[in-house]
JSON list of C-alpha atoms in Angstrom, two decimals:
[
{"chain": "E", "resi": 882, "resn": "UNK", "atom": "CA", "xyz": [0.00, 0.00, 0.00]},
{"chain": "E", "resi": 883, "resn": "UNK", "atom": "CA", "xyz": [2.81, 2.45, 0.80]},
{"chain": "E", "resi": 884, "resn": "UNK", "atom": "CA", "xyz": [4.20, 2.22, -2.75]},
{"chain": "E", "resi": 885, "resn": "UNK", "atom": "CA", "xyz": [0.78, 3.16, -4.15]},
{"chain": "E", "resi": 886, "resn": "UNK", "atom": "CA", "xyz": [0.61, 6.15, -1.81]},
{"chain": "E", "resi": 887, "resn": "UNK", "atom": "CA", "xyz": [4.05, 7.40, -2.87]},
{"chain": "E", "resi": 888, "resn": "UNK", "atom": "CA", "xyz": [3.07, 7.00, -6.53]},
{"chain": "E", "resi": 889, "resn": "UNK", "atom": "CA", "xyz": [-0.16, 8.96, -5.94]},
{"chain": "E", "resi": 890, "resn": "UNK", "atom": "CA", "xyz": [1.83, 11.88, -4.54]},
{"chain": "E", "resi": 891, "resn": "UNK", "atom": "CA", "xyz": [4.34, 11.76, -7.38]},
{"chain": "E", "resi": 892, "resn": "UNK", "atom": "CA", "xyz": [1.51, 11.79, -9.93]},
{"chain": "E", "resi": 893, "resn": "UNK", "atom": "CA", "xyz": [-0.15, 14.71, -8.13]},
{"chain": "E", "resi": 894, "resn": "UNK", "atom": "CA", "xyz": [3.12, 16.68, -8.04]},
{"chain": "E", "resi": 895, "resn": "UNK", "atom": "CA", "xyz": [3.65, 16.10, -11.73]},
{"chain": "E", "resi": 896, "resn": "UNK", "atom": "CA", "xyz": [0.05, 17.00, -12.58]},
{"chain": "E", "resi": 897, "resn": "UNK", "atom": "CA", "xyz": [0.37, 20.27, -10.67]},
{"chain": "E", "resi": 898, "resn": "UNK", "atom": "CA", "xyz": [3.89, 21.05, -11.89]},
{"chain": "E", "resi": 899, "resn": "UNK", "atom": "CA", "xyz": [5.36, 20.90, -8.37]},
{"chain": "E", "resi": 900, "resn": "UNK", "atom": "CA", "xyz": [9.10, 20.12, -8.44]},
{"chain": "E", "resi": 901, "resn": "UNK", "atom": "CA", "xyz": [9.88, 17.41, -5.86]},
{"chain": "E", "resi": 902, "resn": "UNK", "atom": "CA", "xyz": [12.65, 15.21, -4.49]},
{"chain": "E", "resi": 903, "resn": "UNK", "atom": "CA", "xyz": [12.01, 11.92, -2.68]},
{"chain": "E", "resi": 904, "resn": "UNK", "atom": "CA", "xyz": [14.31, 11.71, 0.36]},
{"chain": "E", "resi": 905, "resn": "UNK", "atom": "CA", "xyz": [14.66, 9.72, 3.56]},
{"chain": "E", "resi": 906, "resn": "UNK", "atom": "CA", "xyz": [14.10, 6.01, 4.06]},
{"chain": "E", "resi": 907, "resn": "UNK", "atom": "CA", "xyz": [11.99, 5.62, 0.96]},
{"chain": "E", "resi": 908, "resn": "UNK", "atom": "CA", "xyz": [14.75, 6.88, -1.31]},
{"chain": "E", "resi": 909, "resn": "UNK", "atom": "CA", "xyz": [17.37, 4.79, 0.48]},
{"chain": "E", "resi": 910, "resn": "UNK", "atom": "CA", "xyz": [15.23, 1.72, -0.22]},
{"chain": "E", "resi": 911, "resn": "UNK", "atom": "CA", "xyz": [15.73, 2.40, -3.91]},
{"chain": "E", "resi": 912, "resn": "UNK", "atom": "CA", "xyz": [19.45, 3.20, -3.80]},
{"chain": "E", "resi": 913, "resn": "UNK", "atom": "CA", "xyz": [20.62, 1.31, -0.72]},
{"chain": "E", "resi": 914, "resn": "UNK", "atom": "CA", "xyz": [19.52, -1.29, 1.77]},
{"chain": "E", "resi": 915, "resn": "UNK", "atom": "CA", "xyz": [15.76, -1.72, 2.10]},
{"chain": "E", "resi": 916, "resn": "UNK", "atom": "CA", "xyz": [14.29, -0.98, 5.51]},
{"chain": "E", "resi": 917, "resn": "UNK", "atom": "CA", "xyz": [10.82, -0.64, 6.91]},
{"chain": "E", "resi": 918, "resn": "UNK", "atom": "CA", "xyz": [9.32, 2.82, 7.16]},
{"chain": "E", "resi": 919, "resn": "UNK", "atom": "CA", "xyz": [5.96, 4.28, 8.13]},
{"chain": "E", "resi": 920, "resn": "UNK", "atom": "CA", "xyz": [6.29, 7.42, 6.03]},
{"chain": "E", "resi": 921, "resn": "UNK", "atom": "CA", "xyz": [7.67, 8.96, 2.88]},
{"chain": "E", "resi": 922, "resn": "UNK", "atom": "CA", "xyz": [9.52, 12.27, 2.82]},
{"chain": "E", "resi": 923, "resn": "UNK", "atom": "CA", "xyz": [9.56, 14.69, -0.08]},
{"chain": "E", "resi": 924, "resn": "UNK", "atom": "CA", "xyz": [11.29, 18.02, -0.51]},
{"chain": "E", "resi": 925, "resn": "UNK", "atom": "CA", "xyz": [9.00, 20.22, -2.59]},
{"chain": "E", "resi": 926, "resn": "UNK", "atom": "CA", "xyz": [9.48, 23.57, -4.23]},
{"chain": "E", "resi": 927, "resn": "UNK", "atom": "CA", "xyz": [6.21, 25.42, -3.82]},
{"chain": "E", "resi": 928, "resn": "UNK", "atom": "CA", "xyz": [5.10, 28.99, -3.56]},
{"chain": "E", "resi": 929, "resn": "UNK", "atom": "CA", "xyz": [1.81, 30.52, -2.63]},
{"chain": "E", "resi": 930, "resn": "UNK", "atom": "CA", "xyz": [-0.73, 28.11, -1.16]},
{"chain": "E", "resi": 931, "resn": "UNK", "atom": "CA", "xyz": [-0.92, 24.97, -3.33]},
{"chain": "E", "resi": 932, "resn": "UNK", "atom": "CA", "xyz": [-1.93, 22.67, -0.45]},
{"chain": "E", "resi": 933, "resn": "UNK", "atom": "CA", "xyz": [-5.66, 23.07, -1.07]},
{"chain": "E", "resi": 934, "resn": "UNK", "atom": "CA", "xyz": [-5.15, 22.20, -4.75]},
{"chain": "E", "resi": 935, "resn": "UNK", "atom": "CA", "xyz": [-2.92, 19.25, -3.87]},
{"chain": "E", "resi": 936, "resn": "UNK", "atom": "CA", "xyz": [-5.59, 18.00, -1.45]},
{"chain": "E", "resi": 937, "resn": "UNK", "atom": "CA", "xyz": [-8.19, 18.24, -4.19]},
{"chain": "E", "resi": 938, "resn": "UNK", "atom": "CA", "xyz": [-6.05, 16.28, -6.66]},
{"chain": "E", "resi": 939, "resn": "UNK", "atom": "CA", "xyz": [-5.26, 13.57, -4.09]},
{"chain": "E", "resi": 940, "resn": "UNK", "atom": "CA", "xyz": [-8.90, 13.21, -3.10]},
{"chain": "E", "resi": 941, "resn": "UNK", "atom": "CA", "xyz": [-10.61, 12.17, 0.10]},
{"chain": "E", "resi": 942, "resn": "UNK", "atom": "CA", "xyz": [-8.19, 9.26, 0.75]},
{"chain": "E", "resi": 943, "resn": "UNK", "atom": "CA", "xyz": [-5.75, 11.79, 2.19]},
{"chain": "E", "resi": 944, "resn": "UNK", "atom": "CA", "xyz": [-5.79, 14.56, 4.74]},
{"chain": "E", "resi": 945, "resn": "UNK", "atom": "CA", "xyz": [-3.12, 17.24, 4.57]},
{"chain": "E", "resi": 946, "resn": "UNK", "atom": "CA", "xyz": [-2.81, 19.35, 7.69]},
{"chain": "E", "resi": 947, "resn": "UNK", "atom": "CA", "xyz": [-3.20, 22.89, 6.35]},
{"chain": "E", "resi": 948, "resn": "UNK", "atom": "CA", "xyz": [-0.95, 24.23, 9.13]},
{"chain": "E", "resi": 949, "resn": "UNK", "atom": "CA", "xyz": [2.77, 24.12, 8.37]},
{"chain": "E", "resi": 950, "resn": "UNK", "atom": "CA", "xyz": [5.01, 22.96, 11.19]},
{"chain": "E", "resi": 951, "resn": "UNK", "atom": "CA", "xyz": [8.68, 23.52, 11.95]},
{"chain": "E", "resi": 952, "resn": "UNK", "atom": "CA", "xyz": [10.84, 20.41, 11.68]},
{"chain": "E", "resi": 953, "resn": "UNK", "atom": "CA", "xyz": [13.65, 20.70, 14.21]},
{"chain": "E", "resi": 954, "resn": "UNK", "atom": "CA", "xyz": [16.12, 18.22, 12.68]},
{"chain": "E", "resi": 955, "resn": "UNK", "atom": "CA", "xyz": [16.20, 19.81, 9.23]},
{"chain": "E", "resi": 956, "resn": "UNK", "atom": "CA", "xyz": [15.25, 23.33, 10.41]},
{"chain": "E", "resi": 957, "resn": "UNK", "atom": "CA", "xyz": [12.68, 23.58, 7.63]},
{"chain": "E", "resi": 958, "resn": "UNK", "atom": "CA", "xyz": [8.95, 23.96, 7.39]},
{"chain": "E", "resi": 959, "resn": "UNK", "atom": "CA", "xyz": [6.78, 21.00, 6.47]},
{"chain": "E", "resi": 960, "resn": "UNK", "atom": "CA", "xyz": [3.27, 19.79, 5.83]},
{"chain": "E", "resi": 961, "resn": "UNK", "atom": "CA", "xyz": [2.11, 16.37, 7.03]},
{"chain": "E", "resi": 962, "resn": "UNK", "atom": "CA", "xyz": [-0.32, 14.27, 4.99]},
{"chain": "E", "resi": 963, "resn": "UNK", "atom": "CA", "xyz": [-2.07, 11.19, 6.29]},
{"chain": "E", "resi": 964, "resn": "UNK", "atom": "CA", "xyz": [-3.59, 8.34, 4.37]},
{"chain": "E", "resi": 965, "resn": "UNK", "atom": "CA", "xyz": [-7.01, 7.82, 5.95]},
{"chain": "E", "resi": 966, "resn": "UNK", "atom": "CA", "xyz": [-6.98, 4.04, 5.37]},
{"chain": "E", "resi": 967, "resn": "UNK", "atom": "CA", "xyz": [-3.59, 3.35, 6.98]},
{"chain": "E", "resi": 968, "resn": "UNK", "atom": "CA", "xyz": [-1.03, 4.72, 9.40]},
{"chain": "E", "resi": 969, "resn": "UNK", "atom": "CA", "xyz": [1.21, 5.78, 6.49]},
{"chain": "E", "resi": 970, "resn": "UNK", "atom": "CA", "xyz": [2.17, 9.46, 6.40]},
{"chain": "E", "resi": 971, "resn": "UNK", "atom": "CA", "xyz": [3.81, 11.68, 3.81]},
{"chain": "E", "resi": 972, "resn": "UNK", "atom": "CA", "xyz": [5.88, 14.64, 4.94]},
{"chain": "E", "resi": 973, "resn": "UNK", "atom": "CA", "xyz": [6.35, 17.53, 2.53]},
{"chain": "E", "resi": 974, "resn": "UNK", "atom": "CA", "xyz": [9.43, 19.56, 3.45]},
{"chain": "E", "resi": 975, "resn": "UNK", "atom": "CA", "xyz": [9.68, 22.97, 1.83]},
{"chain": "E", "resi": 976, "resn": "UNK", "atom": "CA", "xyz": [12.88, 23.54, -0.13]},
{"chain": "E", "resi": 977, "resn": "UNK", "atom": "CA", "xyz": [15.06, 25.86, 1.90]},
{"chain": "E", "resi": 978, "resn": "UNK", "atom": "CA", "xyz": [17.35, 28.63, 0.70]},
{"chain": "E", "resi": 979, "resn": "UNK", "atom": "CA", "xyz": [20.37, 26.75, 2.05]},
{"chain": "E", "resi": 980, "resn": "UNK", "atom": "CA", "xyz": [23.02, 26.40, -0.69]},
{"chain": "E", "resi": 981, "resn": "UNK", "atom": "CA", "xyz": [23.51, 22.68, -0.02]},
{"chain": "E", "resi": 982, "resn": "UNK", "atom": "CA", "xyz": [19.76, 22.02, -0.19]},
{"chain": "E", "resi": 983, "resn": "UNK", "atom": "CA", "xyz": [19.50, 23.98, -3.42]},
{"chain": "E", "resi": 984, "resn": "UNK", "atom": "CA", "xyz": [22.39, 22.03, -5.00]},
{"chain": "E", "resi": 985, "resn": "UNK", "atom": "CA", "xyz": [20.99, 18.66, -3.89]},
{"chain": "E", "resi": 986, "resn": "UNK", "atom": "CA", "xyz": [17.56, 19.57, -5.26]},
{"chain": "E", "resi": 987, "resn": "UNK", "atom": "CA", "xyz": [19.13, 20.64, -8.54]},
{"chain": "E", "resi": 988, "resn": "UNK", "atom": "CA", "xyz": [20.81, 17.22, -8.94]},
{"chain": "E", "resi": 989, "resn": "UNK", "atom": "CA", "xyz": [17.60, 15.20, -8.62]},
{"chain": "E", "resi": 990, "resn": "UNK", "atom": "CA", "xyz": [16.89, 12.65, -11.32]},
{"chain": "E", "resi": 991, "resn": "UNK", "atom": "CA", "xyz": [13.78, 10.86, -12.54]},
{"chain": "E", "resi": 992, "resn": "UNK", "atom": "CA", "xyz": [15.00, 7.27, -12.19]},
{"chain": "E", "resi": 993, "resn": "UNK", "atom": "CA", "xyz": [12.33, 4.73, -12.97]}
]
């Protein structure tokens, strides 16, 4: 089920033209050693207030908390989305102005 959720978010990002980068455990499962995880983390480059539109595209299977929160480990702002049918969550970290973050985001690839 988690793979289907990640794919739904990727499709929604692409439909809305939201640049994204899959990070965290989910990306390490692709490039490294697989491990269990209860969430997927994306870095997204958004401006304005696209969360309402993203919620509409994803449909009623998901709830995105409209209130951004501060994530202390990465020192960035994030939105948290929950799949209503499971405990799986998706965290949407806003791309920061940090030079390293900008360079990493610029190197993302669309591996299939």
